[in-house]
Short mmCIF file of C-alpha atoms and ligand atoms in Angstrom, two decimals:
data_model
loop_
_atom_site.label_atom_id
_atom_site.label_comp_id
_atom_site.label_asym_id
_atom_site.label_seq_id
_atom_site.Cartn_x
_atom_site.Cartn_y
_atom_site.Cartn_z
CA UNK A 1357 20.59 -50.64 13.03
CA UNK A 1358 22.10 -52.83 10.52
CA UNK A 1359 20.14 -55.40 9.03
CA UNK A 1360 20.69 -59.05 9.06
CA UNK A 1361 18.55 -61.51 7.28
CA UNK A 1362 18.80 -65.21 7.02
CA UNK A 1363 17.38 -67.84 4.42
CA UNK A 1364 16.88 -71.56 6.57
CA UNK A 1365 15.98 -74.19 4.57
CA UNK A 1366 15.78 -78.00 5.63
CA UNK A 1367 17.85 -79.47 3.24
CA UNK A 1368 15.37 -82.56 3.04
CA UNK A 1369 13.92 -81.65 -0.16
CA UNK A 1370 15.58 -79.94 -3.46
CA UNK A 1371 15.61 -76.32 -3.40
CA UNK A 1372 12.09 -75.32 -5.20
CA UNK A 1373 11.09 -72.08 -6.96
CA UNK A 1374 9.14 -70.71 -3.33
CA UNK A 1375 12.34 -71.14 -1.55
CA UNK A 1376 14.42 -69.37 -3.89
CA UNK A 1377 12.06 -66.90 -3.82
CA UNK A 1378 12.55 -66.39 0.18
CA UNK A 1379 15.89 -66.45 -0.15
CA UNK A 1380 16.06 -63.30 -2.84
CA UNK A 1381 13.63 -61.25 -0.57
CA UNK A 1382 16.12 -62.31 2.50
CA UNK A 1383 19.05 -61.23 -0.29
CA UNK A 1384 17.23 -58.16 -1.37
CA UNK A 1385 15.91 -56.49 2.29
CA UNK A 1386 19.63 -57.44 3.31
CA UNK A 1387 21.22 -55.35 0.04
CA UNK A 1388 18.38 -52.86 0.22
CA UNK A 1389 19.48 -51.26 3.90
CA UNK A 1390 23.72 -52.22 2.85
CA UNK A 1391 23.15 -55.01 5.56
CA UNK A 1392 23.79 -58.87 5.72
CA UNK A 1393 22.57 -61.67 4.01
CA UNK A 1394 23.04 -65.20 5.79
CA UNK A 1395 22.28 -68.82 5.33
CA UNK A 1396 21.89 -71.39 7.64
CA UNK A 1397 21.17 -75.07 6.97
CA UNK A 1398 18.31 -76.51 9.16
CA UNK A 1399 19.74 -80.19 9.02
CA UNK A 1400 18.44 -81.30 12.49
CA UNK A 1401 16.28 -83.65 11.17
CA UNK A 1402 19.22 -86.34 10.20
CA UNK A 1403 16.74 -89.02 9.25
CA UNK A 1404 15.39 -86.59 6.42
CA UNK A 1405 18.42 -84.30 5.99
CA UNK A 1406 20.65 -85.29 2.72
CA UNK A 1407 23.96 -83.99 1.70
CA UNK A 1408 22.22 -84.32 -1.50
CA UNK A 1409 19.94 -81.16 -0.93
CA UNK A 1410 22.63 -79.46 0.82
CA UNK A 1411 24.59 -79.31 -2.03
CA UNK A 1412 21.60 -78.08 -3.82
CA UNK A 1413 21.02 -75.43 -2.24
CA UNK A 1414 24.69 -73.99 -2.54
CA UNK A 1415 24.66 -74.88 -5.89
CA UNK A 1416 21.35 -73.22 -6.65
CA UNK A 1417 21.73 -70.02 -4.31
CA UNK A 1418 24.94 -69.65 -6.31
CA UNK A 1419 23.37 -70.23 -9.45
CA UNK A 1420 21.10 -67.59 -8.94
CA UNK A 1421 23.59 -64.73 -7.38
CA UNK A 1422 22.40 -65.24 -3.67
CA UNK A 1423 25.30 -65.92 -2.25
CA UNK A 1424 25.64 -65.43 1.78
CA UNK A 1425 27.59 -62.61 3.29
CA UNK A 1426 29.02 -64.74 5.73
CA UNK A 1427 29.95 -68.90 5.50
CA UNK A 1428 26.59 -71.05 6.28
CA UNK A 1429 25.64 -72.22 9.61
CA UNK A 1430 24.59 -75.75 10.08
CA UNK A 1431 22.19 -76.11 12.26
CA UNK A 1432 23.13 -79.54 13.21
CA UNK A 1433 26.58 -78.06 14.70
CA UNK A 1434 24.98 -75.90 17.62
CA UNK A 1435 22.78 -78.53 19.72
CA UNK A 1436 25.23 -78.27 22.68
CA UNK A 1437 24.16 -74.66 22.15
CA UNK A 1438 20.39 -75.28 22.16
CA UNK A 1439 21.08 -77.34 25.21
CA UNK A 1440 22.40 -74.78 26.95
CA UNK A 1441 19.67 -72.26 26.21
CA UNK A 1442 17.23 -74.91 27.48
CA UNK A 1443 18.85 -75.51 30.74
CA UNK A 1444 19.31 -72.44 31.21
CA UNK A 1445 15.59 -72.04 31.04
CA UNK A 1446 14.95 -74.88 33.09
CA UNK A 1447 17.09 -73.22 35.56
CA UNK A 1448 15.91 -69.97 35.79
CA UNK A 1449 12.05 -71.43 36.17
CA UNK A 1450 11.22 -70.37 32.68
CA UNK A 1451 10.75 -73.97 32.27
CA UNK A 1452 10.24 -77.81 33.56
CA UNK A 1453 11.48 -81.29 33.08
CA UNK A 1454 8.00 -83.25 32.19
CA UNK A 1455 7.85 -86.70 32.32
CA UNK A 1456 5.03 -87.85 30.29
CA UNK A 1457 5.84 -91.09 28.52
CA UNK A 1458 4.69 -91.31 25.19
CA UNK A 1459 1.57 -93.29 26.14
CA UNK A 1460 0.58 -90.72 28.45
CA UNK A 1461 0.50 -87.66 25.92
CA UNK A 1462 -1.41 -90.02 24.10
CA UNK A 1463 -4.16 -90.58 26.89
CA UNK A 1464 -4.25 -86.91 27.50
CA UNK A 1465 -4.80 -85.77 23.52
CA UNK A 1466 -7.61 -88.55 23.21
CA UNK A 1467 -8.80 -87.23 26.85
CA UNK A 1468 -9.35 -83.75 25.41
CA UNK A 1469 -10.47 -84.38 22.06
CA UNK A 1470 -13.37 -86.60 23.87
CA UNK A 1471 -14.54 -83.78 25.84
CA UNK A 1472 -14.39 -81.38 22.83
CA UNK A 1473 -11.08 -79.65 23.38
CA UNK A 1474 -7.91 -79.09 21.48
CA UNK A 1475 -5.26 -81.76 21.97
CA UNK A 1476 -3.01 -80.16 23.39
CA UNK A 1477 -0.28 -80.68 26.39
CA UNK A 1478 -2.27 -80.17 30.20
CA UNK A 1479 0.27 -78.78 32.02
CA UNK A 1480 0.60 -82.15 33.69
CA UNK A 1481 4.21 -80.99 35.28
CA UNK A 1482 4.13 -77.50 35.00
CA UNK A 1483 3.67 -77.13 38.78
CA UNK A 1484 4.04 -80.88 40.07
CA UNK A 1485 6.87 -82.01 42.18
CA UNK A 1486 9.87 -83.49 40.15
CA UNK A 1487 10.06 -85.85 43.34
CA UNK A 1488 7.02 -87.84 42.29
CA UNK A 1489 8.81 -88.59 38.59
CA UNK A 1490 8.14 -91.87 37.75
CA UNK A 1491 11.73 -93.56 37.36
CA UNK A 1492 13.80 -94.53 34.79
CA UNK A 1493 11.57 -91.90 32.90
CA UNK A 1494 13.85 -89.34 31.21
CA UNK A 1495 12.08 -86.04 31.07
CA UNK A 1496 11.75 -83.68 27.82
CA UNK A 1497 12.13 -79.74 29.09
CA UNK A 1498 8.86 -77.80 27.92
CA UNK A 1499 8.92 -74.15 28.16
CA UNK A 1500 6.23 -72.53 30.61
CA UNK A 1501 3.96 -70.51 28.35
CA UNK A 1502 3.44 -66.53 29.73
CA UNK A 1503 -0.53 -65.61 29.03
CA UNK A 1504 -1.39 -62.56 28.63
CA UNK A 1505 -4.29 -63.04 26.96
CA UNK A 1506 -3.29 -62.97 23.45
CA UNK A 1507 0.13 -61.72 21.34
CA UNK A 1508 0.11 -59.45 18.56
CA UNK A 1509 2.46 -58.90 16.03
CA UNK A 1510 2.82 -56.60 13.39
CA UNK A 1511 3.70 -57.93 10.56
CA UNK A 1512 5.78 -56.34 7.55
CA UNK A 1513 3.38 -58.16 5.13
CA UNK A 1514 0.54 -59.68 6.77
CA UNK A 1515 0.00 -56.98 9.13
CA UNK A 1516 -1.17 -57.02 12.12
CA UNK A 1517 -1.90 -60.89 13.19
CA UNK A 1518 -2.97 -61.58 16.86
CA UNK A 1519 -3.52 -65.45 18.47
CA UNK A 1520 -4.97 -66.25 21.72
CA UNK A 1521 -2.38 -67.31 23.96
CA UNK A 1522 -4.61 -70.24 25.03
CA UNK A 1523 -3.73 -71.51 21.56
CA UNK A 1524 -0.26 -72.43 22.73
CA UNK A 1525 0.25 -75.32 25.03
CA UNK A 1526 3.97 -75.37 27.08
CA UNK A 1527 5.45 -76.63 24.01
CA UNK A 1528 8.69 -79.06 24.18
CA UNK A 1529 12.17 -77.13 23.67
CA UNK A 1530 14.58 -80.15 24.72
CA UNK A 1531 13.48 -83.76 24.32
CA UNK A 1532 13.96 -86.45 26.51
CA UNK A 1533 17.22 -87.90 24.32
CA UNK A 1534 18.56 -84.28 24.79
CA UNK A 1535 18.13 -82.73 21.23
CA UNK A 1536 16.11 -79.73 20.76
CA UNK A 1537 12.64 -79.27 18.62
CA UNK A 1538 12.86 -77.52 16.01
CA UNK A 1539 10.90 -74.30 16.96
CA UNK A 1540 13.97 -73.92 19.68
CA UNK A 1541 16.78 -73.76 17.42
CA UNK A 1542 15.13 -71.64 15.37
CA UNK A 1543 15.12 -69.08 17.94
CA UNK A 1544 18.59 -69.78 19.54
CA UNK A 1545 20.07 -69.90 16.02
CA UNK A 1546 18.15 -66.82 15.11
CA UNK A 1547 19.34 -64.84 18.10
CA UNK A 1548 22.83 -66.00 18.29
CA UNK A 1549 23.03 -64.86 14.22
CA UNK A 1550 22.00 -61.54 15.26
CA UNK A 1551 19.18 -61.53 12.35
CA UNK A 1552 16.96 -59.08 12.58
CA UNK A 1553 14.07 -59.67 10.17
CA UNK A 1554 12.92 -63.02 10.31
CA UNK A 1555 11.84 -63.33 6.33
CA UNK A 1556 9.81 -66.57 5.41
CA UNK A 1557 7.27 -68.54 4.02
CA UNK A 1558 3.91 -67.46 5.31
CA UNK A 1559 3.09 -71.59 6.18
CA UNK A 1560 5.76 -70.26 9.22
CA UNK A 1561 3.63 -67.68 10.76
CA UNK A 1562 1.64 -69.90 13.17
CA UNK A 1563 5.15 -70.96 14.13
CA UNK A 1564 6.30 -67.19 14.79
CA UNK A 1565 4.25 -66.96 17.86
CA UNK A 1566 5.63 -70.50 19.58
CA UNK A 1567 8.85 -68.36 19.12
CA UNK A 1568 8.15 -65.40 20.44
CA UNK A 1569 7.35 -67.28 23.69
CA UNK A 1570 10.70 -68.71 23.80
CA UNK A 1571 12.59 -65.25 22.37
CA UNK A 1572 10.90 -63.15 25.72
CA UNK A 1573 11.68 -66.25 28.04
CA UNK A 1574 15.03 -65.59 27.21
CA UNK A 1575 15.12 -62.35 27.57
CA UNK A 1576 15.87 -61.17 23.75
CA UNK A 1577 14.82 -58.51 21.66
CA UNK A 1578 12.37 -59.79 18.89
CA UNK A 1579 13.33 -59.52 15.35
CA UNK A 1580 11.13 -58.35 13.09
CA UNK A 1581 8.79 -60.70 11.38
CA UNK A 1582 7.76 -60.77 7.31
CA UNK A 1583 5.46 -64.01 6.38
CA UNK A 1584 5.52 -63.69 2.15
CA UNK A 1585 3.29 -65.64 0.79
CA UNK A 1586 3.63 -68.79 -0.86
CA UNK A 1587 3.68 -69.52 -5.02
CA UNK A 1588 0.59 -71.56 -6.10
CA UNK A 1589 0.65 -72.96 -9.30
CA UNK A 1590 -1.58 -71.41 -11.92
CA UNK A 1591 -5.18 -73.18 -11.38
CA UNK A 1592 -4.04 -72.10 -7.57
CA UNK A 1593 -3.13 -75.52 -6.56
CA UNK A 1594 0.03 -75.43 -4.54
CA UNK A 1595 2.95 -75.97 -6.50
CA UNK A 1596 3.56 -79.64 -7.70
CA UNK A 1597 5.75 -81.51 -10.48
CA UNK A 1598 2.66 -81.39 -12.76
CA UNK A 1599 2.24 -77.34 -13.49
CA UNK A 1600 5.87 -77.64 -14.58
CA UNK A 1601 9.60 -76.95 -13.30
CA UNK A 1602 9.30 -76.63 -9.25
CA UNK A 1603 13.55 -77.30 -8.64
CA UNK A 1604 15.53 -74.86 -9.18
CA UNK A 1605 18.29 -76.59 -10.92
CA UNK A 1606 15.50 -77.95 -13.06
CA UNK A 1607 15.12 -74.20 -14.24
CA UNK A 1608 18.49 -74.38 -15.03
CA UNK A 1609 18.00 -77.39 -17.22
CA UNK A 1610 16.11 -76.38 -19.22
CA UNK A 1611 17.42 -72.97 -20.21
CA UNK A 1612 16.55 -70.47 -17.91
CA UNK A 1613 18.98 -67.71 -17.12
CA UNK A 1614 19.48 -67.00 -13.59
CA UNK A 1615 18.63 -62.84 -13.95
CA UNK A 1616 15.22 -63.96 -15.28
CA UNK A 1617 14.44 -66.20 -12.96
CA UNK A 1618 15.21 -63.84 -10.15
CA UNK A 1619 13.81 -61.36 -11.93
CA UNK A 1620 10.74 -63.10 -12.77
CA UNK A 1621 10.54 -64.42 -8.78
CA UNK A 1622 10.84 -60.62 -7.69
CA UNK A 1623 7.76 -59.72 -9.84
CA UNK A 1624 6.09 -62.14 -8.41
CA UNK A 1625 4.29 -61.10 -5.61
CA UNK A 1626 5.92 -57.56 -5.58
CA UNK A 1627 4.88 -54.70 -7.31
CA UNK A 1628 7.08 -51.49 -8.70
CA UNK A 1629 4.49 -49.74 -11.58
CA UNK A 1630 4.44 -51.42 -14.91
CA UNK A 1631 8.79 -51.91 -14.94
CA UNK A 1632 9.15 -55.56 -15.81
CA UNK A 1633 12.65 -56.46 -16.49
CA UNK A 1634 14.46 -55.28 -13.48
CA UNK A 1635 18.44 -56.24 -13.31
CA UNK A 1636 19.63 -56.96 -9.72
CA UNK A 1637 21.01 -52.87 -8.96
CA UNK A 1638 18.09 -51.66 -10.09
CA UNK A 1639 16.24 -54.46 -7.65
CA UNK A 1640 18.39 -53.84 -4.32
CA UNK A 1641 17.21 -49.91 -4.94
CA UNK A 1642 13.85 -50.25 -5.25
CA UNK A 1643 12.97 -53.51 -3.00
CA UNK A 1644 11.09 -52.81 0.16
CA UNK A 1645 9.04 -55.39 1.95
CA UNK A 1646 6.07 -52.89 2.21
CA UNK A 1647 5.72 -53.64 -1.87
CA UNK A 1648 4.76 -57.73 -0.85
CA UNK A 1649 1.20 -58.18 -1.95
CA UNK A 1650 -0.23 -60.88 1.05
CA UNK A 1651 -2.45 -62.81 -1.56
CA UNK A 1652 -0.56 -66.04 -2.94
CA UNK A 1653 1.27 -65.62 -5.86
CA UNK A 1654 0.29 -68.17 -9.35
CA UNK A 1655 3.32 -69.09 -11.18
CA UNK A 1656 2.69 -68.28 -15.09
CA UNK A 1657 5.47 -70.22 -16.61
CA UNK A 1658 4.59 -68.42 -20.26
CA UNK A 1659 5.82 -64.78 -18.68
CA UNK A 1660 8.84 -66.44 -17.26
CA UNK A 1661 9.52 -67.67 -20.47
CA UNK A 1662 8.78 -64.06 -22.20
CA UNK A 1663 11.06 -62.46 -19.55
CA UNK A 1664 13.99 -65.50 -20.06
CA UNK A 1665 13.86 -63.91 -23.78
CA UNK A 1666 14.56 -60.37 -22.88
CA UNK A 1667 17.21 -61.52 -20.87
CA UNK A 1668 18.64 -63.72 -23.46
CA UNK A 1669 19.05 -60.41 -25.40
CA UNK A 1670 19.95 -58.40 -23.04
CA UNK A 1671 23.14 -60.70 -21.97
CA UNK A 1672 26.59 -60.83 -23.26
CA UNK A 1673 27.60 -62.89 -26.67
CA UNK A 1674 30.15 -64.27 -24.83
CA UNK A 1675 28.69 -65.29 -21.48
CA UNK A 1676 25.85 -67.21 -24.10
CA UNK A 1677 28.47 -68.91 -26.22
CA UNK A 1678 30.11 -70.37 -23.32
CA UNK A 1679 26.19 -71.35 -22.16
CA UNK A 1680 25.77 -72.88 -25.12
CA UNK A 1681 29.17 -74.69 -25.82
CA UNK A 1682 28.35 -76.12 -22.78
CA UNK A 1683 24.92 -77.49 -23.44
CA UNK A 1684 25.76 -78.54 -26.88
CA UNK A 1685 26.77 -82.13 -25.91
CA UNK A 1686 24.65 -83.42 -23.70
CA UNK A 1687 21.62 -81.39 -25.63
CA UNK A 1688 22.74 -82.25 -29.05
CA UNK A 1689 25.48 -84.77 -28.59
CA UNK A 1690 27.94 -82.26 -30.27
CA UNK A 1691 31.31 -81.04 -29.56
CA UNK A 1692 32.39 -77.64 -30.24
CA UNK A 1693 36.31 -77.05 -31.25
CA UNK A 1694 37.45 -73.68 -31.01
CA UNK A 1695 36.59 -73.03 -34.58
CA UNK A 1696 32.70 -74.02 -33.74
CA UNK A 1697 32.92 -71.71 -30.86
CA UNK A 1698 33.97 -68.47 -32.42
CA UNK A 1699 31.11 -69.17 -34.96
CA UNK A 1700 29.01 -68.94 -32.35
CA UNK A 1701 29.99 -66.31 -30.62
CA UNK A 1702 30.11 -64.31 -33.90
CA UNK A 1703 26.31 -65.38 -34.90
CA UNK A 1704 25.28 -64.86 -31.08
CA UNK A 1705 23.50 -61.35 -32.03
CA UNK A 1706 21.51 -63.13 -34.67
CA UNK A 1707 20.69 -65.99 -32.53
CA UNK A 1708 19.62 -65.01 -29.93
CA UNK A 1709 16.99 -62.71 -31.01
CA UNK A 1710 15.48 -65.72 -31.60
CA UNK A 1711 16.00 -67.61 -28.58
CA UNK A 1712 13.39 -67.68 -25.31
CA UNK A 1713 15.55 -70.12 -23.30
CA UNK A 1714 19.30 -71.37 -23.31
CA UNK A 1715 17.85 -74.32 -24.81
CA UNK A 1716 16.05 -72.97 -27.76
CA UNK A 1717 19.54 -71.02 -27.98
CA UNK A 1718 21.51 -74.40 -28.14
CA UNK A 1719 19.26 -76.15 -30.92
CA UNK A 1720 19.54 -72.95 -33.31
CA UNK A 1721 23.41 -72.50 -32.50
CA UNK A 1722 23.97 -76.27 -33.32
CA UNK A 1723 24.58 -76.36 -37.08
CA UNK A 1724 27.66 -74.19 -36.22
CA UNK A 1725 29.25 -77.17 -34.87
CA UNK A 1726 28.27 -79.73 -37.29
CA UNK A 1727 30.23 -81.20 -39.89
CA UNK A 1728 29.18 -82.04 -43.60
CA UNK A 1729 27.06 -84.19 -44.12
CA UNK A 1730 24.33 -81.74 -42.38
CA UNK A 1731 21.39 -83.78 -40.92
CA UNK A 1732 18.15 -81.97 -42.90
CA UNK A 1733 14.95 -80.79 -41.34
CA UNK A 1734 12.52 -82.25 -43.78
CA UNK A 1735 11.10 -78.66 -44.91
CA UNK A 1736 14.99 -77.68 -45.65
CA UNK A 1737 15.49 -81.26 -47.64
CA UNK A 1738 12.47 -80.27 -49.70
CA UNK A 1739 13.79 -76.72 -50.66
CA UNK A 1740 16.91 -78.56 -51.96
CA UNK A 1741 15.26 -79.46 -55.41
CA UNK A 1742 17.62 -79.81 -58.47
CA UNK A 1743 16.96 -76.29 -59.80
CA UNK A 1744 17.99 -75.02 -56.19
CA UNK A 1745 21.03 -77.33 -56.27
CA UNK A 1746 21.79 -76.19 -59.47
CA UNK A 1747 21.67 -72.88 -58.25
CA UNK A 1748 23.53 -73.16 -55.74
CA UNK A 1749 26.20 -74.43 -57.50
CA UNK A 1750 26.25 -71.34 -60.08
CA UNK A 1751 26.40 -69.10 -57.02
CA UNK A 1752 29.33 -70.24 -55.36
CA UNK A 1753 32.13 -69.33 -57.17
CA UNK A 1754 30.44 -65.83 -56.99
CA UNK A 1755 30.89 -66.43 -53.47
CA UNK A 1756 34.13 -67.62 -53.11
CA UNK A 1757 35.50 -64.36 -55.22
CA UNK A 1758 34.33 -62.12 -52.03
CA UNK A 1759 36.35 -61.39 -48.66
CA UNK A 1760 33.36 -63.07 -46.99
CA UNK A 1761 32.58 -60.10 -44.66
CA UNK A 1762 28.55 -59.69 -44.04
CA UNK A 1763 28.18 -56.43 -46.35
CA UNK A 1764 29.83 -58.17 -49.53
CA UNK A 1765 28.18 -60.94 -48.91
CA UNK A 1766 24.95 -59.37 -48.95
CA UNK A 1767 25.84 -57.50 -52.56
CA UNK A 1768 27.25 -60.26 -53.79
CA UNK A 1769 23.30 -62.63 -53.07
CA UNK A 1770 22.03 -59.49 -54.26
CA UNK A 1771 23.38 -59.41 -57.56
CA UNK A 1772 23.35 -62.99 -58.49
CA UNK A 1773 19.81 -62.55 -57.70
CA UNK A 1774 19.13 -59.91 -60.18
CA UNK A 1775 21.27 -61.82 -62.90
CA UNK A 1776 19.61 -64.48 -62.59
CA UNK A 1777 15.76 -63.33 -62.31
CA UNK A 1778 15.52 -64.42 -58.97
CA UNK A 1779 13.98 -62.72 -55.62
CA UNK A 1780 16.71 -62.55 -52.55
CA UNK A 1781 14.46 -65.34 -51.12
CA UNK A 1782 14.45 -67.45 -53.47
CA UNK A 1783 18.75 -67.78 -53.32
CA UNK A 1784 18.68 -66.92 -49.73
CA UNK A 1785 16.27 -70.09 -48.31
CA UNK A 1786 17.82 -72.97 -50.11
CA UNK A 1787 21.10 -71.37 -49.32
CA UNK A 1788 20.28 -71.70 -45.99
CA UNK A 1789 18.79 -74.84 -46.06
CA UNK A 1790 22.40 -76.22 -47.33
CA UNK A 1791 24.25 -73.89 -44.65
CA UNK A 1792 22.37 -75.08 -41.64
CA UNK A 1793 19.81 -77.74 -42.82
CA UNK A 1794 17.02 -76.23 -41.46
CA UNK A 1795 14.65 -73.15 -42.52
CA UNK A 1796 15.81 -70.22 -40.10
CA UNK A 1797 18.70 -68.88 -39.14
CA UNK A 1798 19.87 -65.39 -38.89
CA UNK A 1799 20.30 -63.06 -41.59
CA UNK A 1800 21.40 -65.37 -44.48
CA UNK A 1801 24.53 -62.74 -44.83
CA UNK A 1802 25.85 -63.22 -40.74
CA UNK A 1803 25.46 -66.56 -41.15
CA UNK A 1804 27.51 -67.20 -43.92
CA UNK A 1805 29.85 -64.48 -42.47
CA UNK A 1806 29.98 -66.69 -39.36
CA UNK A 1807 30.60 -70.10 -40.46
CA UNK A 1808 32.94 -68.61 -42.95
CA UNK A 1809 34.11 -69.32 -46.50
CA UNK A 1810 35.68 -72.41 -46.31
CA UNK A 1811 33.12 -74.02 -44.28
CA UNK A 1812 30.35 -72.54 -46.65
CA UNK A 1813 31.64 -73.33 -49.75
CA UNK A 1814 31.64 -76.95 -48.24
CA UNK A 1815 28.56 -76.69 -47.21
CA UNK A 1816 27.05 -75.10 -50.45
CA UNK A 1817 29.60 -78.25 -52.34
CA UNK A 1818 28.09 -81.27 -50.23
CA UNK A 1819 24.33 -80.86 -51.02
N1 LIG B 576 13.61 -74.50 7.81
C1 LIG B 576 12.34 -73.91 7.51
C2 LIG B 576 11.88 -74.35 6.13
O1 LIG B 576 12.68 -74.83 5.35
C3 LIG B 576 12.37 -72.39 7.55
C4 LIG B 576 12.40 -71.90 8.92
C5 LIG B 576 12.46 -70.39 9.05
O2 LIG B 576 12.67 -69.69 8.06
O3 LIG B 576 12.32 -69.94 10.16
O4 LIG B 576 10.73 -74.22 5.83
#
């Protein structure tokens, strides 16, 4: 069998860290067995639904190298389908027209919930005659639950789960104005796709056995189920605004690199030994549902950040450069030219040793696009005393007689040193506090190297 998964979020929200996370296992069960990956939009709410979130979503699931194997399905689009599956249902006894006015479901919840029982629907038309419909009543189709006693399924996370079939009441799968709830086209959709692993949020399992009532009514094979479970913030609350990032794109903000965040999302809530950093062939090979712990995960946004840092040096200097020419104006209000750019790009291995998030990245890579006069951190202004400027000043020339490349640079700081009684440090920090105007940079030699001799001299000239 090949494998089909789906990810189905209601775009009425922004795409948040749990959904992401859904949508890799979805990505990663699909990769894992060489079968499909799918998306489909569950915009049947249209009060809620905004293109907004839509948009979202393909942005982020892009973002984060989830794309779908095949172009998304809109849930919205396939309501004449729905229809049709109800009707069809309706037709072949599977279900009835009920027409309980709104008032009357009311009367009937309070009814059982003052005589102690669940308020649920009664059955009310189940076996009435349609004849004795009140008129000008347009009926909603509910599906005619089977009992037998309870359903069990076996979940590829959870387990086995089992629910009393009494739980379910003959649950609506067509309103009266002729759209269908949302537990219907679910299953129609689901079928239709072909998916065969239903992979979600574990808040859906209660859900899963609604569906499997309408999946045997029709006649279809089940899929399989997994219910993950959801990411709880790290005092265990569930996830809100205040523990930190929750949207994906805000992730993206602030400097997170898609690979880490994946990566981070997989670790998560699914164990492989003590291997950490995991890039994504290494994940499709070793991912298998069976590995999902069932206990609710706790977001630790300080190992995210560790992990973003690994991946920071673990990524190409020129895939960062770009990342960081592109953050540099709306981060630090700076333009790079081309010039600007190839210093960063050459100073990238230096940098981004340094560097836990794109952001951090951006800040220390900044100087390379600055022109004289530098802005000073206040702890580089103060290591630009007269003696230092004075020093400075005697070192240049030295400077300016070298081909600039890292290694003569380095003999050359290393000399003047010696000649003039000095430590390395001692040239080396207020150098760099006039190359950069702040205390750290890279090696003192790569940095000069990088911005190169023109632009240093300036630099060295202007303080
Ligand atoms: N649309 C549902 C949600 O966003 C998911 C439904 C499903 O995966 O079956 O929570």
């Amino acid at each position: 069998m090949t494998i089909r998964t789906r990810f189905a979020p209601s775009p009425t929200g922004l795409l948040h860290i749990g959904g992401a996370r859904t949508a890799l296992f979805n990505f990663l069960a699909a990769r894992h067995h060489g079968g499909s990956f799918l998306l489909r939009i569950e915009d049947t709410d249209k009060a809620r639904s905004t293109k907004q979130a839509v948009d979202v979503i393909l942005d982020g699931l892009a973002w984060l190298g989830l794309t779908p194997d095949e172009p998304p399905v809109f849930q919205s689009t396939r309501e004449a389908r729905h229809a049709e599956v109800a009707h069809q249902l309706l037709a072949e006894g599977r279900a009835y027209k009920c027409y309980c006015t709104p008032e009357d479901l009311t009367a009937m919840r309070e009814a059982a919930q003052a005589a102690g029982k669940p308020p649920r629907y009664n059955g009310y038309w189940r076996d009435r005659d349609p004849a004795l419909a009140p008129p000008g009543v347009k009926p909603a189709i509910r599906l005619k639950v089977q009992s037998n006693g309870q359903t069990t399924i076996t979940d590829l996370v959870q387990g086995e789960v089992t629910v009393a079939d009494s739980e379910l009441d003959d649950m609506i799968i067509l309103r009266s104005d002729g759209t269908p709830t949302y537990l219907h086209a679910v299953v129609v959709d689901d079928h239709d796709m072909g998916i065969t692993h239903v992979i979600r949020g574990d808040d859906h399992l209660t859900n899963t056995f609604r569906q499997i009532q309408i999946f045997k009514a029709c006649g279809w094979d089940l899929p399989k189920f997994a219910h993950i479970p959801l990411i709880h913030g790290a005092d265990g609350a569930k996830l809100s605004k205040r523990h930190g990032a929750v949207s994906i794109l805000e992730f993206r903000e602030q400097g997170f690199l898609p690979e880490a965040l994946c990566n981070y999302l997989l670790r998560l809530g699914w164990g492989h030994g003590d291997e950490e950093f995991l890039p994504r062939d290494k994940q499709i090979e070793l991912f298998d549902l069976d590995g999902v712990g069932r206990a609710a995960s706790r977001m630790d946004y300080a190992k995210l950040t560790h992990l973003n840092g690994q991946w920071l040096r673990a990524a190409d200097d020129a895939r960062l450069a770009a990342d960081v020419a592109a953050r540099l104006p709306a981060q630090c209000g700076l333009t790079p030219d081309e010039t600007a750019q190839n210093r960063i790009l050459r100073l990238m291995p230096g940098l981004k040793e340094r560097a836990k998030t794109l952001a951090d990245l951006t800040a220390s890579a900044a100087f390379l696009a600055r022109t004289v006069p530098l802005p000073f951190e206040p702890k580089a202004e103060a290591l630009l005393t007269p003696p230092a400027r004075a020093m400075l000043a005697k070192l240049a020339p030295h400077l300016a007689a070298t081909d600039f490349t890292a290694a003569t640079i380095d003999a050359t700081l290393r000399a003047f040193a010696e000649s003039e009684g000095l430590k390395l440090g001692q040239v080396a920090q207020p150098l760099r506090a006039a190359l950069t105007g702040s205390t750290t940079s890279p090696g003192i030699d790569a940095t000069l190297e990088a911005l190169g001799k023109e632009e240093s001299l300036k630099r060295i000239q202007t303080v």
